[in-house]
Short mmCIF file of C-alpha atoms and ligand atoms in Angstrom, two decimals:
data_model
loop_
_atom_site.label_atom_id
_atom_site.label_comp_id
_atom_site.label_asym_id
_atom_site.label_seq_id
_atom_site.Cartn_x
_atom_site.Cartn_y
_atom_site.Cartn_z
CA MET A 729 -84.71 79.04 231.14
CA SER A 730 -85.21 83.00 230.37
CA LYS A 731 -88.29 84.23 229.57
CA TYR A 732 -88.76 87.81 227.30
CA ASP A 733 -91.70 89.52 225.93
CA VAL A 734 -89.83 89.90 222.64
CA ALA A 735 -87.81 87.29 220.40
CA VAL A 736 -86.06 89.02 217.70
CA ILE A 737 -84.65 86.15 214.94
CA GLY A 738 -82.01 88.82 212.78
CA SER A 739 -80.08 91.86 213.66
CA GLY A 740 -80.60 93.60 210.49
CA PRO A 741 -81.99 96.75 210.20
CA GLY A 742 -85.29 95.41 210.66
CA GLY A 743 -84.17 93.49 213.31
CA TYR A 744 -82.03 95.63 215.84
CA VAL A 745 -84.48 98.53 215.22
CA ALA A 746 -87.41 96.19 216.58
CA ALA A 747 -85.29 94.92 219.40
CA ILE A 748 -84.36 99.02 220.32
CA ARG A 749 -88.10 99.91 219.69
CA CYS A 750 -89.49 96.95 222.12
CA ALA A 751 -86.86 98.09 225.10
CA GLN A 752 -87.92 101.53 224.41
CA LEU A 753 -91.31 100.67 225.08
CA GLY A 754 -90.61 98.27 228.43
CA MET A 755 -90.54 95.35 226.38
CA LYS A 756 -88.23 92.01 227.87
CA THR A 757 -86.12 91.81 224.90
CA ALA A 758 -83.94 89.34 223.05
CA ILE A 759 -82.05 89.46 219.81
CA ILE A 760 -80.80 85.90 218.15
CA GLU A 761 -78.32 86.14 215.60
CA LYS A 762 -76.31 83.37 213.73
CA TYR A 763 -73.24 85.53 213.15
CA ASP A 764 -71.00 86.60 215.86
CA VAL A 765 -71.47 90.55 214.21
CA LEU A 766 -74.59 91.69 214.52
CA GLY A 767 -75.83 93.74 211.88
CA GLY A 768 -77.43 91.63 209.05
CA THR A 769 -76.82 92.03 205.29
CA CYS A 770 -76.80 95.90 205.14
CA LEU A 771 -74.05 97.04 207.53
CA ASN A 772 -71.69 93.60 206.86
CA VAL A 773 -71.97 93.31 203.11
CA GLY A 774 -74.83 94.80 201.79
CA CYS A 775 -75.93 98.98 202.45
CA ILE A 776 -73.05 100.03 204.19
CA PRO A 777 -69.47 98.26 202.32
CA SER A 778 -70.87 99.25 199.10
CA LYS A 779 -71.38 102.62 199.90
CA ALA A 780 -67.57 102.71 201.16
CA LEU A 781 -66.46 101.63 197.93
CA LEU A 782 -68.44 103.83 195.72
CA ASP A 783 -67.32 106.53 198.49
CA SER A 784 -63.55 105.90 197.53
CA SER A 785 -63.90 104.63 194.24
CA HIS A 786 -65.23 108.02 193.41
CA HIS A 787 -62.36 109.76 195.09
CA TYR A 788 -60.03 108.38 192.67
CA GLU A 789 -61.77 108.81 190.06
CA ASP A 790 -61.68 112.54 190.91
CA ALA A 791 -58.28 112.44 191.49
CA LEU A 792 -57.51 110.80 188.27
CA LYS A 793 -60.10 112.88 185.87
CA HIS A 794 -61.23 115.96 187.78
CA PHE A 795 -58.70 117.23 189.42
CA GLU A 796 -57.23 118.87 187.05
CA ASP A 797 -60.29 120.62 185.74
CA HIS A 798 -60.46 122.49 189.50
CA GLY A 799 -56.60 123.44 189.04
CA ILE A 800 -55.37 120.59 191.36
CA GLU A 801 -52.15 119.02 190.10
CA ILE A 802 -50.90 115.75 191.31
CA PRO A 803 -47.37 115.97 190.96
CA GLY A 804 -46.40 111.86 189.55
CA ASP A 805 -48.31 109.37 189.18
CA ILE A 806 -52.07 108.89 191.04
CA LYS A 807 -51.79 104.71 192.21
CA LEU A 808 -54.60 102.35 193.54
CA ASN A 809 -53.94 100.74 196.19
CA PHE A 810 -56.62 98.57 196.30
CA LYS A 811 -56.07 96.33 199.29
CA LYS A 812 -55.93 99.56 201.28
CA MET A 813 -59.42 100.38 200.02
CA ILE A 814 -60.91 97.11 201.13
CA GLU A 815 -59.41 97.26 204.15
CA ARG A 816 -61.19 101.08 204.97
CA LYS A 817 -64.19 99.34 204.01
CA ALA A 818 -63.75 96.43 206.52
CA ALA A 819 -62.85 99.22 208.78
CA VAL A 820 -66.49 100.97 208.06
CA VAL A 821 -67.62 98.34 208.35
CA ASP A 822 -66.41 96.48 211.81
CA GLN A 823 -67.00 100.16 213.09
CA THR A 824 -70.63 100.46 212.02
CA THR A 825 -71.61 96.79 213.72
CA LYS A 826 -69.83 97.56 216.76
CA GLY A 827 -72.04 100.67 217.15
CA ILE A 828 -75.62 97.99 217.41
CA ALA A 829 -73.26 95.86 219.90
CA PHE A 830 -73.35 99.55 221.56
CA LEU A 831 -77.23 100.15 221.11
CA MET A 832 -78.48 96.46 222.18
CA ASP A 833 -76.41 97.07 225.36
CA LYS A 834 -77.12 100.66 226.13
CA ASN A 835 -80.82 99.14 225.43
CA LYS A 836 -80.44 96.18 227.93
CA ILE A 837 -81.10 94.10 225.23
CA ASP A 838 -80.07 90.24 225.36
CA VAL A 839 -77.54 89.28 222.39
CA PHE A 840 -77.80 85.23 221.88
CA THR A 841 -75.24 84.57 219.33
CA GLY A 842 -76.48 81.60 217.54
CA MET A 843 -78.73 80.25 215.14
CA GLY A 844 -82.59 80.57 216.24
CA ALA A 845 -84.64 77.64 214.96
CA PHE A 846 -88.45 77.57 216.30
CA LYS A 847 -89.39 74.02 218.94
CA ASP A 848 -93.03 75.64 219.18
CA ALA A 849 -94.59 79.19 218.50
CA THR A 850 -92.94 80.15 222.35
CA HIS A 851 -89.87 78.60 222.45
CA ILE A 852 -86.68 79.19 220.76
CA GLU A 853 -83.74 76.26 220.31
CA ILE A 854 -80.24 78.84 219.88
CA THR A 855 -77.44 76.70 218.78
CA ASN A 856 -73.87 78.16 218.84
CA GLY A 857 -71.66 75.36 217.61
CA GLU A 858 -72.10 72.48 220.06
CA LYS A 859 -74.01 75.01 222.64
CA THR A 860 -77.88 74.74 222.78
CA GLU A 861 -80.36 76.84 224.58
CA THR A 862 -84.09 77.62 224.35
CA ILE A 863 -85.45 80.84 225.28
CA GLU A 864 -88.97 81.35 225.53
CA ALA A 865 -90.97 84.23 224.20
CA THR A 866 -94.38 85.21 224.75
CA ASN A 867 -93.97 87.25 220.90
CA THR A 868 -91.57 86.24 218.13
CA ILE A 869 -90.22 88.83 215.37
CA ILE A 870 -88.63 87.18 212.49
CA ALA A 871 -85.96 89.30 210.80
CA THR A 872 -84.22 86.91 209.12
CA GLY A 873 -83.59 88.85 205.76
CA SER A 874 -82.33 87.10 202.93
CA LYS A 875 -79.58 86.57 200.28
CA PRO A 876 -78.25 86.63 196.98
CA ALA A 877 -80.35 84.80 194.16
CA SER A 878 -79.22 83.56 191.38
CA LEU A 879 -80.35 81.51 188.00
CA PRO A 880 -81.07 77.84 188.12
CA PHE A 881 -77.84 77.15 185.70
CA ILE A 882 -75.73 79.29 187.68
CA LYS A 883 -72.86 77.68 189.87
CA LEU A 884 -71.28 80.37 191.86
CA ASP A 885 -68.27 79.37 192.66
CA LYS A 886 -67.89 82.71 194.85
CA ASP A 887 -64.51 82.61 193.43
CA ARG A 888 -64.95 84.45 189.56
CA ILE A 889 -68.51 83.51 189.34
CA LEU A 890 -69.57 85.93 192.10
CA THR A 891 -72.39 87.61 193.99
CA SER A 892 -72.60 90.72 195.81
CA THR A 893 -70.43 89.59 199.25
CA GLU A 894 -67.76 88.43 197.52
CA ALA A 895 -67.28 91.18 195.19
CA LEU A 896 -67.09 93.20 198.07
CA SER A 897 -64.29 92.19 199.38
CA LEU A 898 -62.03 91.08 196.11
CA LYS A 899 -58.36 90.82 195.86
CA GLU A 900 -57.58 92.41 192.68
CA VAL A 901 -59.27 94.94 190.26
CA PRO A 902 -60.86 92.86 187.50
CA LYS A 903 -59.87 92.96 184.23
CA HIS A 904 -63.36 92.59 182.79
CA LEU A 905 -66.01 92.16 184.65
CA VAL A 906 -69.49 90.94 183.55
CA VAL A 907 -72.31 92.47 185.30
CA ILE A 908 -75.63 90.19 185.15
CA GLY A 909 -78.15 92.26 186.34
CA GLY A 910 -78.39 96.15 185.44
CA GLY A 911 -80.55 96.48 188.90
CA VAL A 912 -79.29 98.47 191.68
CA ILE A 913 -76.61 96.24 192.72
CA GLY A 914 -75.36 95.86 189.92
CA LEU A 915 -74.59 99.18 188.89
CA GLU A 916 -73.84 100.26 191.61
CA LEU A 917 -70.67 97.55 191.96
CA GLY A 918 -70.59 97.43 188.12
CA GLN A 919 -69.63 101.34 188.52
CA VAL A 920 -67.23 100.89 191.63
CA TYR A 921 -64.78 98.63 189.41
CA ASN A 922 -65.43 100.66 185.99
CA ARG A 923 -64.17 103.57 188.31
CA LEU A 924 -61.11 101.67 189.38
CA GLY A 925 -60.05 100.48 185.94
CA SER A 926 -62.34 97.11 184.90
CA GLU A 927 -63.94 96.81 181.78
CA VAL A 928 -67.62 96.68 182.96
CA SER A 929 -70.37 95.13 180.81
CA VAL A 930 -73.60 95.09 182.45
CA VAL A 931 -75.91 92.60 180.85
CA GLU A 932 -79.95 93.20 181.68
CA TYR A 933 -83.06 91.06 180.42
CA MET A 934 -85.51 94.37 180.18
CA ASP A 935 -85.33 96.34 177.95
CA ARG A 936 -84.01 98.76 180.29
CA ILE A 937 -81.53 99.08 183.46
CA ILE A 938 -83.52 99.85 187.14
CA PRO A 939 -86.29 98.42 184.95
CA THR A 940 -88.63 99.31 187.86
CA MET A 941 -87.84 103.01 188.18
CA ASP A 942 -89.16 105.64 186.15
CA SER A 943 -88.05 105.35 182.90
CA ALA A 944 -86.34 109.07 182.13
CA GLN A 945 -84.23 107.84 185.17
CA SER A 946 -83.26 104.56 183.48
CA LYS A 947 -82.50 106.29 180.67
CA GLU A 948 -80.27 109.60 181.41
CA LEU A 949 -78.34 106.94 184.41
CA MET A 950 -77.59 104.28 181.26
CA LYS A 951 -77.11 107.68 179.11
CA VAL A 952 -74.01 108.93 181.87
CA MET A 953 -73.35 105.45 182.54
CA LYS A 954 -71.97 105.04 179.43
CA LYS A 955 -70.11 108.31 179.19
CA GLN A 956 -68.00 106.85 182.25
CA GLY A 957 -67.21 103.68 180.23
CA VAL A 958 -69.90 101.31 181.30
CA LYS A 959 -71.01 99.14 178.28
CA PHE A 960 -74.60 98.10 178.48
CA TYR A 961 -76.17 94.74 177.09
CA VAL A 962 -79.98 95.13 177.84
CA SER A 963 -82.84 93.14 176.50
CA HIS A 964 -80.13 90.01 177.02
CA LYS A 965 -81.51 87.13 177.72
CA VAL A 966 -78.12 85.14 180.00
CA SER A 967 -78.82 81.20 179.07
CA ALA A 968 -75.04 80.01 180.56
CA VAL A 969 -72.34 80.92 182.73
CA SER A 970 -68.68 78.34 182.94
CA LYS A 971 -65.57 79.04 183.68
CA LYS A 972 -62.46 78.03 182.65
CA GLY A 973 -58.93 78.49 184.94
CA LYS A 974 -59.31 82.65 185.35
CA GLU A 975 -61.62 83.37 182.35
CA VAL A 976 -65.19 83.15 182.91
CA THR A 977 -67.70 82.77 179.63
CA VAL A 978 -71.36 84.37 179.70
CA THR A 979 -73.32 83.59 177.32
CA ALA A 980 -76.71 85.52 176.20
CA THR A 981 -79.05 85.74 173.04
CA ASP A 982 -80.31 89.14 172.52
CA LYS A 983 -83.87 90.25 171.46
CA ASN A 984 -83.64 89.05 167.61
CA ASP A 985 -82.63 85.57 169.19
CA LYS A 986 -78.80 85.91 168.60
CA GLU A 987 -76.24 84.11 170.88
CA VAL A 988 -73.51 86.78 171.99
CA THR A 989 -70.36 85.64 174.59
CA PHE A 990 -68.92 88.06 176.81
CA LYS A 991 -65.75 86.76 178.07
CA GLY A 992 -64.44 88.10 181.43
CA ASP A 993 -62.57 87.40 184.53
CA TYR A 994 -64.64 88.10 186.94
CA CYS A 995 -69.05 87.80 186.44
CA LEU A 996 -71.35 89.45 189.33
CA VAL A 997 -74.82 87.71 189.66
CA SER A 998 -76.89 90.65 190.77
CA VAL A 999 -79.84 89.24 189.81
CA GLY A 1000 -82.20 89.92 193.03
CA ARG A 1001 -82.27 88.51 196.37
CA LYS A 1002 -84.72 85.92 197.78
CA PRO A 1003 -86.29 85.62 201.43
CA TYR A 1004 -84.23 83.62 203.81
CA THR A 1005 -85.36 81.01 206.24
CA GLU A 1006 -83.00 78.25 206.12
CA GLY A 1007 -82.54 76.61 209.94
CA LEU A 1008 -85.34 78.85 210.95
CA LYS A 1009 -87.78 75.63 211.48
CA ALA A 1010 -90.89 77.84 211.14
CA GLU A 1011 -92.85 74.78 210.87
CA ASN A 1012 -92.18 73.72 214.19
CA ALA A 1013 -94.35 76.72 215.29
CA GLY A 1014 -97.29 76.48 212.38
CA VAL A 1015 -95.62 79.56 210.55
CA LYS A 1016 -96.77 79.19 206.47
CA ILE A 1017 -94.42 80.28 204.23
CA THR A 1018 -95.10 81.46 200.72
CA GLU A 1019 -94.57 79.41 197.26
CA ARG A 1020 -91.31 82.01 196.74
CA GLY A 1021 -90.18 81.38 200.14
CA MET A 1022 -91.79 84.39 202.12
CA ILE A 1023 -93.07 84.40 205.08
CA ASP A 1024 -96.80 85.25 205.06
CA VAL A 1025 -97.94 88.16 206.87
CA ASN A 1026 -101.13 90.33 206.87
CA ASP A 1027 -101.29 94.21 206.81
CA HIS A 1028 -99.91 93.88 210.55
CA LEU A 1029 -96.87 91.89 209.36
CA GLN A 1030 -98.36 89.25 211.83
CA THR A 1031 -97.84 85.31 210.56
CA ASN A 1032 -100.86 83.22 210.79
CA ILE A 1033 -100.17 82.42 214.34
CA LYS A 1034 -101.26 85.51 216.02
CA ASN A 1035 -97.74 85.94 218.33
CA ILE A 1036 -95.29 85.63 215.69
CA TYR A 1037 -94.72 88.42 213.17
CA ALA A 1038 -92.26 89.28 210.43
CA ILE A 1039 -90.81 92.17 209.12
CA GLY A 1040 -88.16 93.18 206.31
CA ASP A 1041 -86.80 91.52 203.37
CA VAL A 1042 -88.19 87.84 204.51
CA VAL A 1043 -91.71 88.97 203.76
CA ARG A 1044 -93.05 91.10 200.68
CA GLY A 1045 -92.49 94.13 199.39
CA ALA A 1046 -89.23 96.60 199.16
CA MET A 1047 -85.96 94.46 199.84
CA LEU A 1048 -84.69 97.87 201.57
CA ALA A 1049 -83.01 98.68 205.20
CA HIS A 1050 -84.92 101.76 206.14
CA LYS A 1051 -88.05 99.42 205.06
CA ALA A 1052 -87.19 96.82 207.49
CA SER A 1053 -86.24 99.75 210.30
CA GLU A 1054 -90.28 101.17 209.25
CA GLU A 1055 -91.77 97.90 209.85
CA GLY A 1056 -89.86 96.63 212.95
CA VAL A 1057 -91.18 99.84 214.41
CA LEU A 1058 -94.73 99.30 213.39
CA VAL A 1059 -94.50 95.80 214.99
CA ALA A 1060 -92.56 96.92 218.27
CA GLU A 1061 -95.50 99.02 218.29
CA ILE A 1062 -98.64 96.87 217.12
CA ILE A 1063 -97.50 94.24 220.42
CA ALA A 1064 -97.40 97.21 222.62
CA GLY A 1065 -100.99 97.84 221.78
CA GLN A 1066 -100.13 100.87 219.69
CA LYS A 1067 -102.08 101.66 215.85
CA PRO A 1068 -98.76 103.11 213.47
CA HIS A 1069 -99.49 103.17 209.81
CA ILE A 1070 -96.74 102.68 207.10
CA ASP A 1071 -97.47 104.24 203.91
CA TYR A 1072 -95.64 101.81 201.55
CA ASN A 1073 -96.38 104.28 198.84
CA LEU A 1074 -93.58 106.89 200.29
CA ILE A 1075 -90.79 104.42 201.29
CA PRO A 1076 -88.75 105.90 198.96
CA GLY A 1077 -86.04 103.69 196.21
CA VAL A 1078 -82.15 105.33 195.90
CA VAL A 1079 -79.41 104.32 193.84
CA TYR A 1080 -75.78 104.88 194.70
CA THR A 1081 -74.38 105.72 191.42
CA TRP A 1082 -73.25 109.09 190.24
CA PRO A 1083 -75.45 110.81 189.73
CA GLU A 1084 -77.80 109.48 192.50
CA VAL A 1085 -80.91 108.60 191.61
CA ALA A 1086 -84.12 108.55 193.76
CA SER A 1087 -87.35 108.18 193.76
CA VAL A 1088 -90.57 108.30 196.01
CA GLY A 1089 -94.79 108.21 194.73
CA LYS A 1090 -96.02 106.78 191.14
CA THR A 1091 -93.70 106.57 188.27
CA GLU A 1092 -95.26 107.95 184.88
CA GLU A 1093 -95.49 104.00 183.62
CA GLN A 1094 -97.82 103.68 187.16
CA LEU A 1095 -99.92 106.79 186.39
CA LYS A 1096 -100.11 105.84 183.03
CA ASP A 1097 -101.17 102.16 183.36
CA ALA A 1098 -104.05 103.11 186.36
CA LYS A 1099 -105.19 105.97 183.85
CA ILE A 1100 -104.73 108.53 186.56
CA GLU A 1101 -104.16 112.36 184.77
CA TYR A 1102 -101.32 113.92 185.53
CA LYS A 1103 -98.89 116.69 184.85
CA SER A 1104 -95.25 116.43 184.83
CA GLY A 1105 -92.89 119.42 185.43
CA GLN A 1106 -89.01 118.38 185.07
CA PHE A 1107 -85.63 120.88 185.64
CA PRO A 1108 -82.33 119.97 183.94
CA MET A 1109 -79.60 119.97 187.01
CA ARG A 1110 -76.89 121.60 184.32
CA ALA A 1111 -79.46 124.70 184.77
CA LEU A 1112 -78.65 125.30 188.43
CA GLY A 1113 -75.23 127.20 189.55
CA ARG A 1114 -74.96 124.74 192.03
CA SER A 1115 -74.15 122.04 189.68
CA ARG A 1116 -72.29 124.33 187.58
CA ALA A 1117 -69.63 125.51 190.77
CA SER A 1118 -69.35 121.56 191.60
CA GLY A 1119 -68.99 120.27 187.98
CA ASP A 1120 -72.01 117.60 188.45
CA THR A 1121 -74.48 118.77 185.63
CA ASP A 1122 -76.15 115.57 184.36
CA GLY A 1123 -79.65 114.33 185.94
CA PHE A 1124 -82.61 116.39 186.68
CA VAL A 1125 -86.02 116.29 189.34
CA LYS A 1126 -89.29 115.41 187.83
CA ILE A 1127 -92.76 116.26 189.79
CA LEU A 1128 -95.85 114.61 188.54
CA SER A 1129 -98.88 116.14 190.05
CA ASP A 1130 -102.19 115.13 189.99
CA LYS A 1131 -103.63 116.80 187.31
CA LYS A 1132 -107.43 117.78 188.64
CA THR A 1133 -106.13 119.07 192.33
CA ASP A 1134 -102.33 119.04 191.91
CA GLU A 1135 -101.51 116.62 194.52
CA VAL A 1136 -97.60 115.39 194.32
CA LEU A 1137 -97.89 111.49 193.28
CA GLY A 1138 -94.18 111.00 192.12
CA VAL A 1139 -90.95 112.36 192.32
CA HIS A 1140 -88.16 110.92 190.32
CA MET A 1141 -84.74 112.48 190.57
CA VAL A 1142 -81.32 111.77 189.18
CA GLY A 1143 -77.87 113.93 190.01
CA ALA A 1144 -76.08 114.77 192.39
CA ARG A 1145 -77.25 114.17 196.41
CA VAL A 1146 -80.15 113.35 195.44
CA ALA A 1147 -79.90 110.54 198.07
CA ASP A 1148 -81.31 113.32 200.28
CA LEU A 1149 -82.58 115.44 198.00
CA ILE A 1150 -85.73 112.59 198.12
CA ALA A 1151 -86.59 113.49 201.71
CA GLU A 1152 -88.11 116.91 200.51
CA ALA A 1153 -90.12 115.12 198.47
CA VAL A 1154 -91.15 112.23 201.17
CA THR A 1155 -92.00 114.84 203.43
CA ALA A 1156 -94.21 116.82 201.19
CA MET A 1157 -95.66 113.96 199.91
CA GLU A 1158 -96.47 112.53 203.70
CA PHE A 1159 -98.13 116.12 203.89
CA ARG A 1160 -100.45 115.86 200.66
CA ALA A 1161 -98.46 118.54 199.00
CA SER A 1162 -99.58 119.85 196.00
CA ALA A 1163 -96.46 120.94 193.76
CA GLU A 1164 -97.94 124.56 194.10
CA ASP A 1165 -96.92 123.88 197.64
CA ILE A 1166 -93.48 122.95 197.13
CA ALA A 1167 -93.00 125.81 194.05
CA ARG A 1168 -93.82 128.75 196.86
CA MET A 1169 -91.08 127.42 199.33
CA SER A 1170 -88.01 129.69 199.50
CA HIS A 1171 -84.89 127.04 198.96
CA ALA A 1172 -81.53 128.39 199.46
CA HIS A 1173 -79.51 129.61 197.25
CA PRO A 1174 -77.37 128.34 195.02
CA THR A 1175 -78.35 124.38 196.45
CA TYR A 1176 -78.88 120.82 194.40
CA ALA A 1177 -82.49 121.21 196.44
CA GLU A 1178 -83.80 124.17 193.67
CA ALA A 1179 -84.43 121.67 190.68
CA VAL A 1180 -86.92 120.46 193.31
CA LYS A 1181 -88.78 123.87 193.48
CA GLU A 1182 -88.38 124.31 189.61
CA ALA A 1183 -89.33 121.37 188.92
CA ALA A 1184 -92.81 122.33 190.71
CA LEU A 1185 -93.27 125.05 189.09
CA ALA A 1186 -92.78 123.66 186.08
CA ALA A 1187 -95.45 121.27 186.98
CA THR A 1188 -97.66 123.58 188.70
CA ASP A 1189 -98.21 125.80 185.73
CA ASP A 1190 -95.09 125.72 183.58
CA ARG A 1191 -93.25 128.41 185.16
CA ALA A 1192 -89.73 127.39 185.77
CA LEU A 1193 -87.62 130.05 186.32
CA HIS A 1194 -84.12 129.34 185.50
CA ILE A 1195 -85.11 127.39 181.92
C1 FAD B 1174 -74.71 94.92 198.13
C2 FAD B 1174 -75.89 95.17 198.37
C3 FAD B 1174 -76.02 96.97 198.65
C4 FAD B 1174 -77.12 97.42 199.46
N1 FAD B 1174 -77.67 98.78 199.62
C5 FAD B 1174 -78.62 98.97 199.93
C6 FAD B 1174 -78.85 100.57 200.50
O1 FAD B 1174 -78.00 101.15 199.94
N2 FAD B 1174 -79.99 100.88 200.78
C7 FAD B 1174 -80.66 100.15 201.34
O2 FAD B 1174 -81.90 100.44 202.11
N3 FAD B 1174 -80.99 98.68 201.44
C8 FAD B 1174 -79.78 98.46 200.18
N4 FAD B 1174 -79.63 96.81 200.63
C9 FAD B 1174 -80.67 95.83 200.41
C10 FAD B 1174 -80.95 95.54 202.77
O3 FAD B 1174 -79.06 94.77 203.22
C11 FAD B 1174 -81.75 95.07 203.20
O4 FAD B 1174 -82.93 95.42 202.65
C12 FAD B 1174 -81.80 94.56 204.67
O5 FAD B 1174 -80.24 94.62 205.38
C13 FAD B 1174 -82.53 94.10 204.59
O6 FAD B 1174 -82.78 94.20 206.52
P1 FAD B 1174 -83.22 92.76 207.13
O7 FAD B 1174 -83.45 92.99 208.46
O8 FAD B 1174 -85.09 92.20 206.90
O9 FAD B 1174 -82.45 91.66 207.16
P2 FAD B 1174 -80.86 91.23 207.13
O10 FAD B 1174 -80.07 92.92 206.71
O11 FAD B 1174 -80.88 90.47 206.17
O12 FAD B 1174 -80.79 90.73 208.71
C14 FAD B 1174 -81.03 89.31 208.43
C15 FAD B 1174 -80.21 88.88 209.93
O13 FAD B 1174 -80.43 87.49 209.97
C16 FAD B 1174 -79.84 86.52 210.70
N5 FAD B 1174 -80.41 85.33 210.27
C17 FAD B 1174 -81.10 84.30 209.63
N6 FAD B 1174 -81.35 83.63 210.18
C18 FAD B 1174 -81.38 83.46 211.41
C19 FAD B 1174 -81.40 82.40 212.41
N7 FAD B 1174 -82.03 81.45 211.66
N8 FAD B 1174 -80.74 82.72 214.21
C20 FAD B 1174 -80.44 83.86 214.04
N9 FAD B 1174 -79.96 84.64 212.63
C21 FAD B 1174 -80.64 84.84 211.59
C22 FAD B 1174 -78.61 86.92 209.42
O14 FAD B 1174 -77.80 86.26 209.75
C23 FAD B 1174 -78.62 88.00 208.96
O15 FAD B 1174 -77.77 88.76 210.11
C24 FAD B 1174 -78.44 96.40 200.15
C25 FAD B 1174 -78.06 94.99 199.96
C26 FAD B 1174 -77.30 94.83 199.30
C27 FAD B 1174 -76.67 93.07 199.17
#
C-alpha cells in the first residue's frame, strides 16, 4: 500500500494548490480526483469557461454595437457561430486543465483518478469503475468543493431547466432565458446570452441583485444591465417551475403577492451552491458534517479529527476559487508546522459582467450595522480620460474609510477592468493604508486606476481633482 504524508481529496483550486504547496514543503503528496480531468468546478464548469464565454460574447457585442462608433465598418452581416464559440471555450478549458496535470507532474504529486472514500482516519479507498485501491495518509485535506443548489420544488432536467454547468455548453442560443437568482453566476451567464441575442429575464427573491455587495453596486449594475436589455424582477419569490415540450414556465409572486409567470425556452437555476460530500464516507473517519452539509472546521481549517483538514467550498465562507486556494496554502503550511494566517475580510469578490464589479472589505450597509463611523469618497468612471477613450464610462470607485483614523475599511467598484483594479485596494488594506496614503500615490495617466486615487482624494477631504 502506498503511504503519503498528505492526501488531498479533490483537485479544484483548493485541492490542487494545497497539493503543490505540500510538495513544495517537502511532503510526499497524493491528489485524488473522481473525474478524469483535474481542476474541479473552477476550471471545468466555473470560473474559466464562464470567463471564456463572457469574453467571446463581449467581442460579438462590440462588433455588433460598438465598432461603428470607432469608425470600423464591417461589410455584410456579422454572424454568430455559437458552436465555434462553445468549442473555443472547451479548448480554453482543455488547455487550462492540462496545465494542472503538468504542475502535478512537475511537483512529483501522485494523481489518483477515482472516487476517494475514507476507510478510517488514515486510509482512503479510491474506486474507479471496477478498480479499487487503498492508500495510507498521515494527513488528509478534504477539498471536495460544491455542486449547484436548487429549490425543493424544481426538477432540474438539465435539458431546458438548467444549472450553470449545462448553461455553459448549450447547443443553441435561447430565445428567452429565464434566470432564477440575480447573484454572480446568474448575472454573468445572463449577460452572455443577452449579448448573443436572447431575451433574458432575471427573477430575484431579494429586493436587489448581487445582494451581498454594496447596495450602490447593485443599483449601478442593474441600471447598466437594464440599458443592455436585461429585464429584472426583484422581490419576486419563485414558487413553481414546469416544462411542457420546449416551453418552460416559471411562476413567482411579487411583493404585493400577485402571481407573475415567465415563459421561456430555457430556465437557468442559479440560486447558489451547496457543499459536496457525497460518497466521501466522512463518517468512517469520524469527521463531523454540519446540518447544512459543510465539513465543520476550526480556525486552522482542522476538522474534529486532528489529522484531517478541509478547505474551499466544502467549508464555511465565500465560495470563491481564490479563497479555496488561500486555504489550501494555509493548511499545507500548518501541516508543515508554520503559522500562516488568512484575513477573510480582505478576500475580494468580483462579478465579471461588463462593467465589472469588485469589492473588498466592509460595505456601507455593514459599517452602518456595526455602528462604525466612516467617510465615503466616490468618483465616477465617466470623468476619466481613459474611460472616454475606450467608451467604458459606466461605474464608479467608492472608498470607505474610518472617520477618525482614515484607515480604508472598504473599497467598492463598478467599471471597466475593476476585477484587476481591486488588487490595489487589497494591497492598500493589507498594509492598513489610509485613504490619504492612496491619494498621495502617483497613478499612471490615463488609466482606470486614476479613479481609485480620485475616490481616495474624495474620501480624504472631499478634494477629488477632476470632478
Ligand atoms: C459558473 C461558475 C462561475 C464561477 N466563477 C468564479 C469566478 O470567476 N471566480 C471565483 O473565484 N469563483 C468562481 N466560481 C466558484 C469557484 O468555481 C469555486 O469557488 C471553486 O471551484 C471552489 O474550489 P474547491 O477546490 O473548493 O472545489 P471544486 O472546484 O468544486 O473542486 C472539487 C473537486 O473535488 C472532486 N471531488 C469531490 N468529491 C470527491 C471524492 N470523494 N473523491 C474524489 N474527488 C472528489 C470534484 O470532482 C471536483 O473536481 C464559479 C463557479 C461557477 C459554478
